[in-house]
Coordinates of N, CA and C in Angstrom, one line a residue:
G239 N -86.2 98.9 -88.8 CA -86.7 99.8 -87.9 C -86.9 101.7 -89.3
R240 N -87.3 100.2 -90.2 CA -87.1 101.4 -91.1 C -88.7 101.9 -91.2
P241 N -89.4 102.8 -91.9 CA -91.0 102.2 -91.9 C -91.3 101.9 -92.6
A242 N -92.8 101.7 -92.9 CA -93.1 101.1 -94.4 C -94.6 101.6 -95.0
I243 N -95.2 101.8 -95.6 CA -96.1 102.7 -96.5 C -97.1 101.8 -96.7
A244 N -98.2 101.8 -95.4 CA -99.6 101.1 -95.5 C -100.3 101.3 -96.5
A245 N -100.3 102.4 -97.0 CA -101.3 102.3 -98.0 C -101.1 104.5 -98.7
M246 N -101.7 103.7 -100.3 CA -101.4 104.9 -100.6 C -102.7 105.7 -101.5
E247 N -103.0 107.0 -101.7 CA -103.5 107.0 -102.8 C -102.9 108.6 -103.8
V248 N -102.8 107.5 -104.8 CA -103.8 108.4 -106.3 C -104.7 109.1 -106.2
Y249 N -104.1 110.7 -107.1 CA -104.9 110.7 -107.9 C -105.5 111.6 -109.2
A250 N -106.0 111.9 -110.0 CA -106.0 111.8 -111.4 C -106.9 113.7 -111.6
I251 N -105.9 114.7 -112.6 CA -106.0 115.7 -112.2 C -106.7 116.0 -113.8
T252 N -108.6 116.0 -113.3 CA -109.6 115.6 -115.4 C -109.5 117.1 -115.7
S253 N -108.6 118.4 -114.5 CA -109.0 119.5 -115.8 C -108.3 120.3 -115.0
T254 N -106.9 121.3 -116.4 CA -105.8 121.2 -116.2 C -106.3 123.3 -116.6
S255 N -107.2 123.4 -116.1 CA -108.0 125.2 -116.1 C -108.1 125.6 -114.6
T256 N -108.0 127.0 -115.5 CA -107.7 127.9 -113.2 C -108.9 128.5 -113.2
M257 N -109.2 128.7 -112.0 CA -110.8 130.2 -112.4 C -110.0 131.1 -111.4
A258 N -110.7 132.2 -112.5 CA -110.0 133.5 -112.9 C -111.1 134.7 -112.3
M259 N -110.4 135.3 -111.8 CA -111.0 135.9 -111.1 C -111.2 137.6 -111.1
T260 N -112.1 138.7 -111.7 CA -111.8 139.5 -112.1 C -113.5 140.5 -111.7
A261 N -113.7 141.6 -111.3 CA -114.6 142.7 -111.9 C -115.4 143.0 -112.8
A262 N -116.8 142.9 -112.4 CA -117.7 143.0 -113.6 C -118.0 144.4 -113.5
Q263 N -118.1 144.9 -112.8 CA -118.9 146.3 -112.1 C -118.3 146.7 -111.3
I264 N -117.8 147.8 -110.9 CA -117.1 149.0 -109.6 C -118.0 149.6 -109.7
N265 N -118.1 150.3 -108.4 CA -119.0 151.8 -108.1 C -118.0 152.0 -107.4
G266 N -117.8 153.2 -107.4 CA -117.0 154.3 -106.7 C -117.4 154.4 -105.1
A267 N -116.7 155.0 -104.6 CA -117.7 155.5 -103.7 C -117.7 156.9 -103.2
N268 N -118.6 157.6 -102.4 CA -118.4 158.8 -102.5 C -117.0 158.9 -101.4
C269 N -116.9 160.2 -102.2 CA -115.6 161.0 -100.5 C -115.7 160.9 -99.2
G270 N -115.5 159.6 -99.0 CA -115.5 159.4 -96.9 C -116.4 158.9 -96.2
S271 N -117.2 158.0 -97.5 CA -118.6 157.6 -97.6 C -118.4 156.1 -97.6
S272 N -119.4 155.4 -97.6 CA -118.9 153.6 -97.7 C -120.2 153.2 -98.6
T273 N -119.9 154.3 -100.1 CA -121.5 154.3 -100.7 C -120.5 152.7 -102.1
G274 N -119.4 152.6 -101.7 CA -119.3 151.6 -103.5 C -119.3 151.0 -103.3
S275 N -118.8 149.8 -104.5 CA -119.9 148.7 -104.3 C -119.2 147.3 -105.7
I276 N -118.6 146.4 -105.5 CA -118.4 145.2 -106.4 C -118.6 144.1 -107.0
Q277 N -118.9 143.7 -107.9 CA -119.3 142.5 -108.8 C -118.3 142.1 -109.5
L278 N -117.5 140.2 -108.5 CA -117.3 139.8 -109.1 C -117.7 139.0 -110.3
S279 N -117.0 138.4 -111.0 CA -117.1 137.4 -112.6 C -116.2 136.5 -111.5
V280 N -117.0 135.6 -112.2 CA -115.3 134.0 -111.7 C -115.7 133.1 -113.1
S281 N -114.4 132.9 -113.9 CA -114.4 132.2 -115.0 C -113.7 130.4 -114.7
N282 N -113.6 129.6 -116.0 CA -113.0 128.6 -116.0 C -113.3 128.1 -114.6
I283 N -115.0 127.6 -114.4 CA -115.7 126.5 -113.2 C -115.7 126.1 -114.1
A284 N -116.2 124.8 -113.5 CA -117.1 123.4 -113.5 C -118.9 123.9 -113.8
N285 N -119.9 123.6 -114.6 CA -121.0 123.4 -115.0 C -121.1 122.9 -114.0
G286 N -122.5 123.5 -113.4 CA -123.3 124.0 -111.9 C -122.2 123.8 -110.8
V287 N -121.2 124.1 -110.8 CA -120.6 124.6 -109.2 C -121.5 125.9 -109.0
N288 N -121.5 125.8 -107.7 CA -121.7 127.2 -107.2 C -120.9 128.0 -106.4
L289 N -120.3 128.9 -106.0 CA -119.4 129.5 -105.5 C -119.6 130.5 -104.4
L290 N -118.5 130.9 -104.1 CA -118.6 131.2 -102.5 C -117.8 132.6 -102.1
Y291 N -118.1 133.5 -102.1 CA -117.2 134.6 -102.0 C -116.7 135.8 -100.7
K292 N -115.7 136.0 -100.5 CA -115.3 136.7 -99.1 C -114.5 137.7 -99.1
N293 N -114.6 138.7 -98.6 CA -113.3 139.9 -98.7 C -112.8 140.0 -97.7
G294 N -111.2 140.0 -97.9 CA -110.4 139.7 -97.2 C -109.7 138.6 -95.9
K295 N -108.7 138.3 -95.9 CA -108.3 136.6 -95.8 C -109.6 135.8 -94.5
F296 N -109.6 137.2 -94.2 CA -110.3 136.8 -92.5 C -112.3 137.1 -92.4
G297 N -112.5 137.4 -93.9 CA -114.1 137.3 -93.7 C -114.9 136.0 -93.7
Q298 N -116.3 136.4 -94.0 CA -117.1 135.2 -93.9 C -117.4 135.1 -95.1
Y299 N -117.4 133.6 -96.1 CA -117.6 133.3 -97.2 C -119.4 133.6 -97.2
Q300 N -120.0 134.2 -98.7 CA -121.1 134.4 -99.1 C -121.7 134.1 -100.0
S301 N -122.3 134.0 -100.8 CA -123.2 133.4 -101.8 C -122.9 133.9 -102.3
S302 N -123.3 135.2 -102.8 CA -123.7 136.5 -103.5 C -121.7 136.9 -104.0
A303 N -121.8 137.7 -105.3 CA -120.8 138.2 -105.8 C -120.3 139.2 -106.2
T304 N -121.7 140.1 -105.2 CA -121.1 141.8 -105.2 C -121.4 142.0 -103.7
F305 N -120.6 143.1 -103.3 CA -120.2 144.1 -102.1 C -120.3 145.0 -102.5
S306 N -121.4 145.5 -101.4 CA -121.8 146.7 -101.1 C -120.9 147.5 -99.7
G307 N -121.3 148.4 -99.8 CA -121.2 149.5 -98.2 C -119.2 149.5 -98.0
L308 N -118.8 150.3 -99.4 CA -117.2 149.4 -99.6 C -117.1 151.5 -99.4
K309 N -115.8 151.5 -98.8 CA -115.3 153.3 -98.7 C -114.1 152.6 -99.9
A310 N -113.2 154.0 -100.6 CA -112.6 154.5 -100.5 C -111.3 153.2 -100.4
G311 N -110.6 152.8 -101.4 CA -109.7 151.8 -100.9 C -109.3 150.5 -101.8
S312 N -108.2 149.6 -100.7 CA -107.4 148.8 -102.1 C -108.1 147.0 -100.6
Y313 N -108.8 146.3 -101.8 CA -109.5 144.9 -101.2 C -109.0 144.1 -102.1
T314 N -109.2 143.0 -100.8 CA -108.3 141.4 -101.6 C -109.6 140.6 -101.2
F315 N -110.2 139.9 -102.4 CA -111.8 139.3 -102.5 C -111.3 138.5 -102.8
Y316 N -112.0 136.9 -102.7 CA -111.6 135.8 -102.3 C -112.5 134.9 -103.1
A317 N -112.9 134.0 -104.2 CA -114.1 132.7 -104.6 C -113.2 131.4 -104.2
K318 N -114.3 130.5 -103.9 CA -114.1 129.2 -103.4 C -115.0 128.3 -104.0
E319 N -115.0 127.3 -104.9 CA -116.8 126.3 -104.5 C -117.0 126.0 -103.6
D320 N -118.0 126.2 -103.4 CA -119.2 125.7 -102.5 C -118.8 124.0 -102.1
I321 N -118.2 123.8 -102.2 CA -118.1 122.1 -101.9 C -116.5 122.0 -100.5
N322 N -116.7 121.0 -99.8 CA -115.8 120.4 -98.9 C -114.4 120.7 -99.6
N323 N -113.7 121.8 -99.2 CA -112.5 121.9 -99.4 C -112.0 122.4 -100.6
G324 N -113.1 123.0 -101.1 CA -113.1 123.4 -102.2 C -111.5 124.6 -102.9
C325 N -111.9 124.6 -104.0 CA -110.2 125.5 -104.1 C -110.5 127.1 -103.8
E326 N -109.5 127.8 -103.9 CA -109.7 129.4 -103.4 C -108.7 129.9 -104.2
I327 N -109.1 131.1 -104.6 CA -108.5 132.0 -105.7 C -108.7 133.5 -104.6

């Protein structure tokens, strides 16, 4: 009646750095219009790793770190490594 472990996977962590995202450039929107934009910058990523970015939890990922057509307001942006199961920040 006791369960048995059939297999075990062990993972080694090769990097202790954490990706961090900041706003590299912000252009404010004109009152009541969608003329704002933001360019994101991500640090602490491995050399040669491409990133994908999205605006909002349910947004679509894109390869560009620039978002335009924004109205004045608060936004949450996400970035992840462009690999299967990439880490998201």
